[in-house]
Coordinates of C-alpha atoms in Angstrom, one line a residue:
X285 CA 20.7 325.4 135.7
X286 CA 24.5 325.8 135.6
X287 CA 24.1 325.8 139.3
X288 CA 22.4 323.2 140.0
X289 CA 24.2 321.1 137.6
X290 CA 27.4 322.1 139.5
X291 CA 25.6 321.3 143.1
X292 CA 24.6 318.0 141.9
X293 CA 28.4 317.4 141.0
X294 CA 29.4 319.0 144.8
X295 CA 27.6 316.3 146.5
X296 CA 28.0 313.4 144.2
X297 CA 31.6 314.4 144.6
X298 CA 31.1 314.4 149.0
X299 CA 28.9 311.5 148.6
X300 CA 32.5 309.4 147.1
X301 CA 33.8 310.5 150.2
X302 CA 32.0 308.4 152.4
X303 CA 31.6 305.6 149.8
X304 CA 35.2 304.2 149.0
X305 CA 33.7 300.8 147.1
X306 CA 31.9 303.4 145.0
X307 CA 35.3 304.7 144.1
X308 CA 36.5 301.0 143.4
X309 CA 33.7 300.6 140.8
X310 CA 35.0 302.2 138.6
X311 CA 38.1 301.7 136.1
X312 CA 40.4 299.0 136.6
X313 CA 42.7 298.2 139.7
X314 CA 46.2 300.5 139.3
X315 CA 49.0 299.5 140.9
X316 CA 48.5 299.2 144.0
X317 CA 52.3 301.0 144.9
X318 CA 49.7 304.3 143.5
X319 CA 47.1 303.5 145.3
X320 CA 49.3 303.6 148.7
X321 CA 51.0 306.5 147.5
X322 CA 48.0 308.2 147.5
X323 CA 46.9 306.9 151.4
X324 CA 50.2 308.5 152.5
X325 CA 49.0 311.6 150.6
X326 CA 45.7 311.9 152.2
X327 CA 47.5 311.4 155.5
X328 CA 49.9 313.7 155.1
X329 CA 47.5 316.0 154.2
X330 CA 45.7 315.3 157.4
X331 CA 48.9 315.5 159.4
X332 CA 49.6 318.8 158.0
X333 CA 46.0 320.4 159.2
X334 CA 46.0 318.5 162.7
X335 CA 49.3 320.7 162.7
X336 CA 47.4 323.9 161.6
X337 CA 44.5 322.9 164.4
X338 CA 47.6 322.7 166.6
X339 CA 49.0 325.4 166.1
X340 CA 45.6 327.7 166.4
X341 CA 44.8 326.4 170.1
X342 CA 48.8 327.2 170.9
X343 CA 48.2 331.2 169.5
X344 CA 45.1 331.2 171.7
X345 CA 46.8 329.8 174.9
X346 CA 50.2 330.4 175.0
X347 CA 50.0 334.1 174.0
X348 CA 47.6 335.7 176.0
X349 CA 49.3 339.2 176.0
X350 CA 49.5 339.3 172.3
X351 CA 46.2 342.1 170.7
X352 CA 43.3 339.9 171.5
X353 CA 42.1 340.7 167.8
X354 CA 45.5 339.9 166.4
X355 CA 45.5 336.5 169.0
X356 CA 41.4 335.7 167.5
X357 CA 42.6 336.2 163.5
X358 CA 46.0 334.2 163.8
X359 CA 44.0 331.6 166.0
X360 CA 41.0 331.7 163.5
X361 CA 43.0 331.8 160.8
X362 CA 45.2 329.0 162.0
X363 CA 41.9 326.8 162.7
X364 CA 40.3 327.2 159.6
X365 CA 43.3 326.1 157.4
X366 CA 43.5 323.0 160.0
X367 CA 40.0 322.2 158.7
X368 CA 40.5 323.3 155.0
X369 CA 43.4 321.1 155.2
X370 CA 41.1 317.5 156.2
X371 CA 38.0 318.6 153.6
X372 CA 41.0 318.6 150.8
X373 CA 42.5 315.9 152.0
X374 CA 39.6 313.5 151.6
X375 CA 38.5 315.6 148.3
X376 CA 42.0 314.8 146.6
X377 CA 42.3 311.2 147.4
X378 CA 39.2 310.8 145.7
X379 CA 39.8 312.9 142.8
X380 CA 43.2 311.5 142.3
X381 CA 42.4 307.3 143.2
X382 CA 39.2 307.9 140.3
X383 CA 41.9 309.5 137.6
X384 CA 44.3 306.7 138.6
X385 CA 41.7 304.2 138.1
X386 CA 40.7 305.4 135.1
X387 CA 43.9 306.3 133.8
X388 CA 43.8 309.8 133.4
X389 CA 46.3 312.1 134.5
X390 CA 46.3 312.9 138.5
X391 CA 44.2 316.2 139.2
X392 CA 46.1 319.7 139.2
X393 CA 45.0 321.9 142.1
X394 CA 45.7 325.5 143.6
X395 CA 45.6 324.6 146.9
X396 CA 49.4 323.6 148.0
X397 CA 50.2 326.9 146.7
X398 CA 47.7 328.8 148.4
X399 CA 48.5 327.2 151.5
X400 CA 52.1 328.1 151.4
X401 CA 51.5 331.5 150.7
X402 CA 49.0 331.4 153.8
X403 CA 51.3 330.1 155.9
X404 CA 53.8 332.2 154.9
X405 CA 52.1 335.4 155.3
X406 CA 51.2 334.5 158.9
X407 CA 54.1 333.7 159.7
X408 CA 56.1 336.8 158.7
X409 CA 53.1 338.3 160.5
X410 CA 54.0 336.4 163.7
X411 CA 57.8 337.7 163.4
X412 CA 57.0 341.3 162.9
X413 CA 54.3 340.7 166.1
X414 CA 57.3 339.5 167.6
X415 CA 60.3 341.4 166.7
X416 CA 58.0 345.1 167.4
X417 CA 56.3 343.6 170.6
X418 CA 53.1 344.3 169.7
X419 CA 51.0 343.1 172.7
X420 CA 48.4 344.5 174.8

């Protein structure tokens, strides 16, 4: 039941993605200085995982003599935080235009840190791959 309950609130949640008026419907109008704030949010969330995306294609064709398991994870790795990126892009311009609108306080999330740490990791991955020469 919990489930379900919780699925139900997934894709009421997706369906606000695709539905902006929806989001409009609700609350009253904040200042609209917010609301734009929150656009350039969303797009530099976007920004950042075309920039992961990027990155994934340039591990997978500019380092061909790197481990081809190593080249797959970093370029999988690389490509799935691209895409992670756009999904909580979308997800946290809704979540934070329906707390502004109904003037609640913006929505904490995880995810900023998570994708630092990421990013992080992989790239202290990529030096050590670089400074030991580890390729095939």
């Amino acid at each position: 039941m919990i489930l379900t309950d919780r699925l139900r609130s997934i894709g009421a949640g997706v369906r606000l993605w695709f539905t902006p008026a929806r989001v409009r419907e609700e609350g009253t109008t904040p200042d609209y200085r917010f609301s734009l704030a929150n656009e350039r949010t969303f797009l530099a969330w976007l920004r950042t995982g075309l920039a992961l995306v990027g990155g994934g294609f340039a591990v997978d064709q500019f380092l061909p003599r790197l481990h081809d398991v190593l080249r797959v994870t970093f370029t999988v790795v690389l490509l799935v935080g691209g895409a992670l990126c756009a999904v909580r892009a979308v997800n946290h311009w809704v979540r934070c235009e329906r707390a502004m609108r109904r003037g609640e306080d913006l929505p904490a999330s995880r995810f900023p840190a998570v994708l630092a740490v990421a990013v992080g990791l992989l790239a202290a991955a990529m030096v050590v791959l670089v400074v030991i020469g580890w390729t095939r």
